[in-house]
Coordinates of C-alpha atoms and ligand atoms in Angstrom, one line a residue:
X1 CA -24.2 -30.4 24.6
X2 CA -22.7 -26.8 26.2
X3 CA -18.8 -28.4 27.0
X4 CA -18.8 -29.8 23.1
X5 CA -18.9 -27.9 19.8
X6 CA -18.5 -29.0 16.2
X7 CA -15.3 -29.1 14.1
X8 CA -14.3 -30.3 10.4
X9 CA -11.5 -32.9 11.0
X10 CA -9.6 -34.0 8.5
X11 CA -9.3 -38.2 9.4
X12 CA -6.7 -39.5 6.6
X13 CA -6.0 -38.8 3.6
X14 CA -9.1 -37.1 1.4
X15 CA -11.3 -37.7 4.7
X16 CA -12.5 -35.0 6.5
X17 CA -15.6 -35.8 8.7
X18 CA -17.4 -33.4 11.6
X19 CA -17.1 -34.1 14.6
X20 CA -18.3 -33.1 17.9
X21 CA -14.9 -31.9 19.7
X22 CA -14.3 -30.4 23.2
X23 CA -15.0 -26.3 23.4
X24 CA -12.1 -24.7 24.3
X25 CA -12.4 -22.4 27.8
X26 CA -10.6 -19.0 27.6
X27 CA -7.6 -18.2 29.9
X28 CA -8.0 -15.0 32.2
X29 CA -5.7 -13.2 28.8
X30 CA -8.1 -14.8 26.2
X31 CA -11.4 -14.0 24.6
X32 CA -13.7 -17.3 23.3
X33 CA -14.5 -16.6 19.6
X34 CA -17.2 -18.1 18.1
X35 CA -15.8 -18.3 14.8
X36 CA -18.3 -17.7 11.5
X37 CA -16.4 -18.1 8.6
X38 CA -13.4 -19.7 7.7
X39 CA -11.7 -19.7 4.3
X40 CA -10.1 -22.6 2.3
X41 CA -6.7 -22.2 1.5
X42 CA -4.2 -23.7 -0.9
X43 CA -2.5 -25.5 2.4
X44 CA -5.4 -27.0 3.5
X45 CA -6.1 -28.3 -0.2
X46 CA -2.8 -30.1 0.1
X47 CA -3.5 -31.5 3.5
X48 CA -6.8 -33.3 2.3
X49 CA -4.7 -34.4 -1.0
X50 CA -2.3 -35.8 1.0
X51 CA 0.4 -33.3 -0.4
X52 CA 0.9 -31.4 3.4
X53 CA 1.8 -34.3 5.5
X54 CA 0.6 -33.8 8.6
X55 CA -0.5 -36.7 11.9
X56 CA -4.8 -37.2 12.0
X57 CA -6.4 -36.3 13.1
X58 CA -6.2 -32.9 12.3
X59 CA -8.1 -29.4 12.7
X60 CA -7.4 -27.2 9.4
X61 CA -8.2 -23.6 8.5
X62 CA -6.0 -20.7 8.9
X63 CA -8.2 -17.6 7.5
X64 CA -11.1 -16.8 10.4
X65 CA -13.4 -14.1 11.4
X66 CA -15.9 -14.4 13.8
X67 CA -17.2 -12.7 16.8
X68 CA -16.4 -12.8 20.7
X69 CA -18.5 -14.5 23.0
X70 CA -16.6 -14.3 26.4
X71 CA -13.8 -12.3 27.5
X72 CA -11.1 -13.6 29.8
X73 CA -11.0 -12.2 33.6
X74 CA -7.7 -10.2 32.8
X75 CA -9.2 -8.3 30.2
X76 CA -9.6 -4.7 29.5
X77 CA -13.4 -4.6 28.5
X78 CA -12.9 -1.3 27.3
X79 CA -10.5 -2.2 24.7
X80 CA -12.2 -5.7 23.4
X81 CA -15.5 -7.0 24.7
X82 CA -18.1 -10.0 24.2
X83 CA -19.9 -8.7 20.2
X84 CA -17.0 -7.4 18.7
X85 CA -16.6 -8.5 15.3
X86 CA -12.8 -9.9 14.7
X87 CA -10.3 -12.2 12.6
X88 CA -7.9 -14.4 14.6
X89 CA -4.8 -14.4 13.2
X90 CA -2.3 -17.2 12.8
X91 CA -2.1 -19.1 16.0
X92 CA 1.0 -20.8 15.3
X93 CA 3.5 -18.4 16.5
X94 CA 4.9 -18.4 19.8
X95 CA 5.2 -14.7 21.2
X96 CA 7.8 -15.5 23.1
X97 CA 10.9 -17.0 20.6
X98 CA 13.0 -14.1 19.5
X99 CA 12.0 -14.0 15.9
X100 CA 8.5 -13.5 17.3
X101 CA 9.5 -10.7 19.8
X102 CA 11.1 -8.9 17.2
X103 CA 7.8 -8.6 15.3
X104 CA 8.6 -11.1 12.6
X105 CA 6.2 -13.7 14.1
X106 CA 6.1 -15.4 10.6
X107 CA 9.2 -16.6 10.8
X108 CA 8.6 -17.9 15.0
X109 CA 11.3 -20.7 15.6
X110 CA 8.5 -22.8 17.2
X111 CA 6.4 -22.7 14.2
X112 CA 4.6 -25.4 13.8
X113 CA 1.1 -26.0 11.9
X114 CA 0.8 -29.3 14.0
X115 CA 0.8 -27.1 17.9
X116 CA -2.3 -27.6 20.0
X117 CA -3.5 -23.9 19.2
X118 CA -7.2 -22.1 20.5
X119 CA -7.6 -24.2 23.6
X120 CA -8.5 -27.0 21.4
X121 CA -7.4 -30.8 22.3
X122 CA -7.0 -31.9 18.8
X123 CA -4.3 -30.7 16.4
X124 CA -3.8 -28.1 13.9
X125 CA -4.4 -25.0 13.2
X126 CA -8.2 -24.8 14.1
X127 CA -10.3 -22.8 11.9
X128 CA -12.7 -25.2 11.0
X129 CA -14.3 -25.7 14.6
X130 CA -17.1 -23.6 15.7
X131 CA -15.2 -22.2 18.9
X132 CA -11.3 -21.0 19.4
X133 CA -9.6 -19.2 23.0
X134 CA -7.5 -16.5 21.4
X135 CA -5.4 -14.2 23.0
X136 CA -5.9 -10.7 22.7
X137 CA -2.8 -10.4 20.2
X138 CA -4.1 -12.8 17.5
X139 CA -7.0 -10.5 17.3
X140 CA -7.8 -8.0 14.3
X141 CA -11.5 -5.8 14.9
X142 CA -14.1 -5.8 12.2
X143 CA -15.5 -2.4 11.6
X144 CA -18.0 -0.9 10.0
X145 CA -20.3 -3.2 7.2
X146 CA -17.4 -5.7 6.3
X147 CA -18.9 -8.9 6.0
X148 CA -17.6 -12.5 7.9
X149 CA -16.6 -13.4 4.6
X150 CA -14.8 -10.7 3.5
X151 CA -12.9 -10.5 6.7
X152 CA -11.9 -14.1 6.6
X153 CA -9.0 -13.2 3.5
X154 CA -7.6 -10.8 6.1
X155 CA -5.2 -13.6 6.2
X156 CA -4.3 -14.2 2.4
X157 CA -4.3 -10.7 1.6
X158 CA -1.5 -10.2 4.6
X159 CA 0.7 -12.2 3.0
X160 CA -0.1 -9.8 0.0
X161 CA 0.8 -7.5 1.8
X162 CA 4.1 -8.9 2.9
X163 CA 5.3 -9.5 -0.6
X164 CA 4.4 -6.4 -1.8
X165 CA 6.2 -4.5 1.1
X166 CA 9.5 -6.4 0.1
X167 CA 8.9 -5.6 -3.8
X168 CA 9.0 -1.8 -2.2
X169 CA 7.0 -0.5 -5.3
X170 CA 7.6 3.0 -6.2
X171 CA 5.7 5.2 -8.1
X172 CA 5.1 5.3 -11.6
X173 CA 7.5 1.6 -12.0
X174 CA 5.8 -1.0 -13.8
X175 CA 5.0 -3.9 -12.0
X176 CA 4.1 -7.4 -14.0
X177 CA 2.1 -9.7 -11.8
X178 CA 2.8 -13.5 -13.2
X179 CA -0.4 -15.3 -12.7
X180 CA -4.0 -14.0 -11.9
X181 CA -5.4 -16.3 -8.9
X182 CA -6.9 -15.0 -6.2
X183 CA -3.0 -14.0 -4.3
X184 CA -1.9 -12.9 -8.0
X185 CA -5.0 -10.5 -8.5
X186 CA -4.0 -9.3 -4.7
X187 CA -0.9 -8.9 -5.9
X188 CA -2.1 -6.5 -9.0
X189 CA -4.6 -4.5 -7.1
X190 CA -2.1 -3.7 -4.1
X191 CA 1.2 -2.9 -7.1
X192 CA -1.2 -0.6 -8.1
X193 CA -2.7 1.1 -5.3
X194 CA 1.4 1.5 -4.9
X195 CA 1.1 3.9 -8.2
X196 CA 2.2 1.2 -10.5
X197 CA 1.7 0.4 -14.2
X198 CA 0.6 -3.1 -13.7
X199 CA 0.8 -5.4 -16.3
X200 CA -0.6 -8.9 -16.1
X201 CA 0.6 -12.4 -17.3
X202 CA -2.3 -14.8 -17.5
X203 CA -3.7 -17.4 -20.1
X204 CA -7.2 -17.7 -18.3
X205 CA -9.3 -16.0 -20.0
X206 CA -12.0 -15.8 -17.5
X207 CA -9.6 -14.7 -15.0
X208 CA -8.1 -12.1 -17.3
X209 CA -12.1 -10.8 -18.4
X210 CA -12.3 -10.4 -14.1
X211 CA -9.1 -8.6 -13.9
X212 CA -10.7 -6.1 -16.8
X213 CA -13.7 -5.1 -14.8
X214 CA -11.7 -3.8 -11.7
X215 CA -9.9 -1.6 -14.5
X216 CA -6.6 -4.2 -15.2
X217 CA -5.9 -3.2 -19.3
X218 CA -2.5 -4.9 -19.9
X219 CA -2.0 -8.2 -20.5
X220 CA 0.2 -10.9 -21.3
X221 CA -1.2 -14.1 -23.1
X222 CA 1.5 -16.8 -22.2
X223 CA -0.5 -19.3 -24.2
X224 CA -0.4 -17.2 -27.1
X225 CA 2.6 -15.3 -27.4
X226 CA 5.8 -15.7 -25.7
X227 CA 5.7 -14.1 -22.2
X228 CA 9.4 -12.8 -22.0
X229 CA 9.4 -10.9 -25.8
X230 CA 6.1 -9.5 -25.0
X231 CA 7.4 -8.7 -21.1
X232 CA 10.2 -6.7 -23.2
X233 CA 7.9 -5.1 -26.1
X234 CA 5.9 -3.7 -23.5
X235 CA 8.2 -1.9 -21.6
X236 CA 10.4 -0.6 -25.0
X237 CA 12.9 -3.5 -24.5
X238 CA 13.8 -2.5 -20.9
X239 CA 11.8 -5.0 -18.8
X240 CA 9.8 -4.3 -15.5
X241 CA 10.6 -2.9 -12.4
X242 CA 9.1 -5.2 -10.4
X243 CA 8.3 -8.7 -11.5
X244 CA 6.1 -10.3 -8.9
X245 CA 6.0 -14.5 -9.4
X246 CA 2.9 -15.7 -7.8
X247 CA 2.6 -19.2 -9.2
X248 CA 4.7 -21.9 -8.0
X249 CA 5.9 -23.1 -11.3
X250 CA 10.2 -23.0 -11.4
X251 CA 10.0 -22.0 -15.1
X252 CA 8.0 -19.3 -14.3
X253 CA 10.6 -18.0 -11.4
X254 CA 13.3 -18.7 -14.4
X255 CA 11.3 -16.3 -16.6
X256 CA 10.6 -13.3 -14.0
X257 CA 14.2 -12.9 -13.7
X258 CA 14.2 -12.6 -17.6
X259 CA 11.3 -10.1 -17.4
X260 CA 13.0 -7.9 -15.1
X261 CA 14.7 -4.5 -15.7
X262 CA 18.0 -3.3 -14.7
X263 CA 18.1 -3.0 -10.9
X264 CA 14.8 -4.8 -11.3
X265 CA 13.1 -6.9 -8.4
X266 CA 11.4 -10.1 -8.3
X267 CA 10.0 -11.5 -5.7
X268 CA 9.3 -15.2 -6.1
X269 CA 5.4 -15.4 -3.7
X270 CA 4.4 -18.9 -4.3
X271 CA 5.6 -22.1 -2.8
X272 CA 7.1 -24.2 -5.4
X273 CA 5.7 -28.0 -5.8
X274 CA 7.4 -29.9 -6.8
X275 CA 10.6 -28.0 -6.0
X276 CA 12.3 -28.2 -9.1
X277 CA 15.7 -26.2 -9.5
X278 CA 16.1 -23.5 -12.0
X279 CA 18.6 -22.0 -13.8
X280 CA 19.7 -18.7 -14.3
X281 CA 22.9 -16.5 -15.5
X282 CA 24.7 -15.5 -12.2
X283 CA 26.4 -13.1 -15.2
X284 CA 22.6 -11.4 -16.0
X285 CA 21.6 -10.8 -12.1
X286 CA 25.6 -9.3 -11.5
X287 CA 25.5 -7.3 -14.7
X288 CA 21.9 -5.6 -14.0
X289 CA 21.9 -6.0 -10.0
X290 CA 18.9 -7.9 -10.0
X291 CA 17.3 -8.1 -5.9
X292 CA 15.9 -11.5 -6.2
X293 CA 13.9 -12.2 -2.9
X294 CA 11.6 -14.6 -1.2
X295 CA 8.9 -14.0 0.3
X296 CA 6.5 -15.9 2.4
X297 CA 3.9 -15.5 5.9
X298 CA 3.4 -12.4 7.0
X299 CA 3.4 -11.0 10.3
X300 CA 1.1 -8.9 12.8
X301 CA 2.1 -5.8 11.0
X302 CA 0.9 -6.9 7.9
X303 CA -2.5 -8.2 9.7
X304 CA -2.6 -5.0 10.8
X305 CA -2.6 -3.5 7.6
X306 CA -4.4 -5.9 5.7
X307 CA -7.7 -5.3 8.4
X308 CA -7.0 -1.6 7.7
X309 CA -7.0 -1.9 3.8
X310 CA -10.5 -3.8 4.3
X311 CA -12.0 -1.9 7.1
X312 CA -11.5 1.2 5.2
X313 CA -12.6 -0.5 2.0
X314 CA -9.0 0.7 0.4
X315 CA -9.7 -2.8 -1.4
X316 CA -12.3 -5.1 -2.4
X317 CA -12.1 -8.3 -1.8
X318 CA -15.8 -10.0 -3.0
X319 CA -14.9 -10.7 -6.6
X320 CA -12.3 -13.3 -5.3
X321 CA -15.1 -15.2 -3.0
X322 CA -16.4 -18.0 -5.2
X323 CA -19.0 -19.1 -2.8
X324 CA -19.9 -19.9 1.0
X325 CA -20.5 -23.3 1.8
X326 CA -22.4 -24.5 5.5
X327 CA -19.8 -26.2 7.8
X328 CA -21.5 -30.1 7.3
X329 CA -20.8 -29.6 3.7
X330 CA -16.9 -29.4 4.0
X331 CA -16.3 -32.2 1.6
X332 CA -18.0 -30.2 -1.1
X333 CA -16.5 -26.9 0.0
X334 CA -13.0 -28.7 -0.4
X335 CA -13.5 -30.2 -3.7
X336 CA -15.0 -26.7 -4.9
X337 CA -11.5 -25.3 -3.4
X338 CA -9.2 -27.4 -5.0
X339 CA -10.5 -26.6 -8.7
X340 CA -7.9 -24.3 -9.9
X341 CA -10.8 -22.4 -12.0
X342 CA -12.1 -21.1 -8.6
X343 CA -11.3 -18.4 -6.5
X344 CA -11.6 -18.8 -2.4
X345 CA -14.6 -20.8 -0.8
X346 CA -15.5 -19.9 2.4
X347 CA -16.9 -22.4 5.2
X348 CA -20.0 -20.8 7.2
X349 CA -20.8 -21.7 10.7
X350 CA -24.2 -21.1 11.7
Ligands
ZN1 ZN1 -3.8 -19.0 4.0
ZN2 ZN1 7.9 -17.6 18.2

């Protein structure tokens, strides 16, 4: 039926069933997209796990690309027009709070992942229906060859992006990237494009013989050898730089601070669950004036530059796609997700 299009709804808790949902209609500001891919991310895993609560029924999906089918009335078709190729980018912040006019959208006071958001009438954040209404500044353009796939971790690798920003990575420091998931091995290939030494903590072994093909030579083996004397052995008993923890373990944010150098940063990426306090010597981080940050979202800046880094092929992102899975076999594409052995699945909408 034209006035209905298909979305993956997630029901309850481990249900997520499609469903023939209302198509949004673009305002005169918006463009329709007619979304191709979308990809699974960690917090949609928790939502169908249950871990995310969130009110069902509920349209997941955060990390979108597809391509524009109408264009609102008050649109300058010179600027974006029905074909272009685009990501949508997070449609949970406001634009009009202040946090939000100040360009720091990730942070928007009105934040919410449960808003009514792409013109749809069902909850969430909407990237697993067919169709979204998008205004013009949630838009990123595809260029050249990149692939729907590819485009849809425009999203993960902003938040990359972010965190790397805040590490502010000079040349020549060494950086050691804790963890080698699909955000970790971000992590390494954008400490190095920074002119890093990178160095990599990592007891998969698959994940560490993936890391070796894009050129990654220096590992840690936690499972082997104890992370914090090697951390130190490498770096002639000095400690990195930069110590970027990108697994949200709280021993493992306990241990970056132990990794780091004087004046050395960590930046602490993942969300931690459970939350579990840790404990460090207020004495070490006064003595060698640690900067221990946070960091988390990113904002239309770093979309910006994250579409740039791909468009330009600065980065690849393929070896980190695990596989593309057809819309009306979410439940599979979810499970496939959720095993920590695999890197990001993609949802295809044909
Ligand atoms: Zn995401
Ligand atoms: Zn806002």
């Amino acid at each position: 039926m034209e006035n209905t299009c298909k979305a993956a709804v997630f029901t309850g808790k481990e249900k997520i069933e499609l469903q023939n949902i209302k198509k949004p209609k673009p305002k005169s500001n918006e463009v329709l997209v007619k979304l191709k891919t979308c990809a699974l991310c960690t917090w949609e895993q928790r939502v169908y796990q249950g871990i995310n609560k969130v009110d069902f029924p509920f349209i997941g999906g955060h990390e979108q690309a597809g391509i524009i089918v109408e264009i609102g009335s008050d649109i300058d078709k010179t600027l974006w027009d029905a074909g272009d190729n685009v990501v949508v980018g997070l449609l949970t912040s406001c634009e009009e709070c202040e946090k939000c006019r100040i360009g720091e959208e990730g942070n928007c006071e009105n934040f919410s992942y449960e808003s009514f958001v792409g013109g749809l009438d069902i909850r969430g954040m909407g990237g697993l229906s067919q169709y979204l209404a998008v205004p013009i500044s949630k838009i990123f353009k595809i260029e050249g060859d990149l692939s729907y796939q590819e485009a849809a971790l425009t999203e993960p690798l902003s938040c990359v992006v972010h965190s790397i920003e805040i590490a502010d990575i000079q040349l020549g420091e060494t950086v050691i990237v804790i963890g080698a998931g699909i955000m970790r091995a971000f992590h390494a290939v954008l400490a190095r494009n920074k002119g890093a030494r990178v160095i990599i903590s990592e007891p998969n072994q698959s994940r560490i013989d993936l890391m070796k093909t894009l050129g990654f030579e220096e590992f840690i083996k936690p499972d082997f050898e104890d992370a914090i004397d090697q951390s130190l052995e490498l770096t002639d008993g000095k400690g990195a730089d930069v110590v970027l923890s990108t697994v949200g373990i709280s021993k493992l944010a306990e241990e970056a601070v132990q990794m780091s150098s004087l004046y050395g940063r960590v930046v602490l990426y993942s969300s931690y669950h459970p939350d579990t306090p840790i404990s460090i010597s207020p004495n070490r981080i006064h003595k060698r004036m640690t900067k221990l940050m946070g960091s988390a979202n990113s904002n239309t800046r770093d979309f910006i530059t994250a579409m740039k880094l791909l468009n330009e092929r600065v980065i690849g992102v393929k070896p980190f796609i695990y596989g593309t899975y057809e819309l009306d076999e979410i439940e599979e594409a979810i499970q496939k997700a959720i095993d920590p052995n695999n890197y990001r699945v993609i949802v295809q909408m044909t």
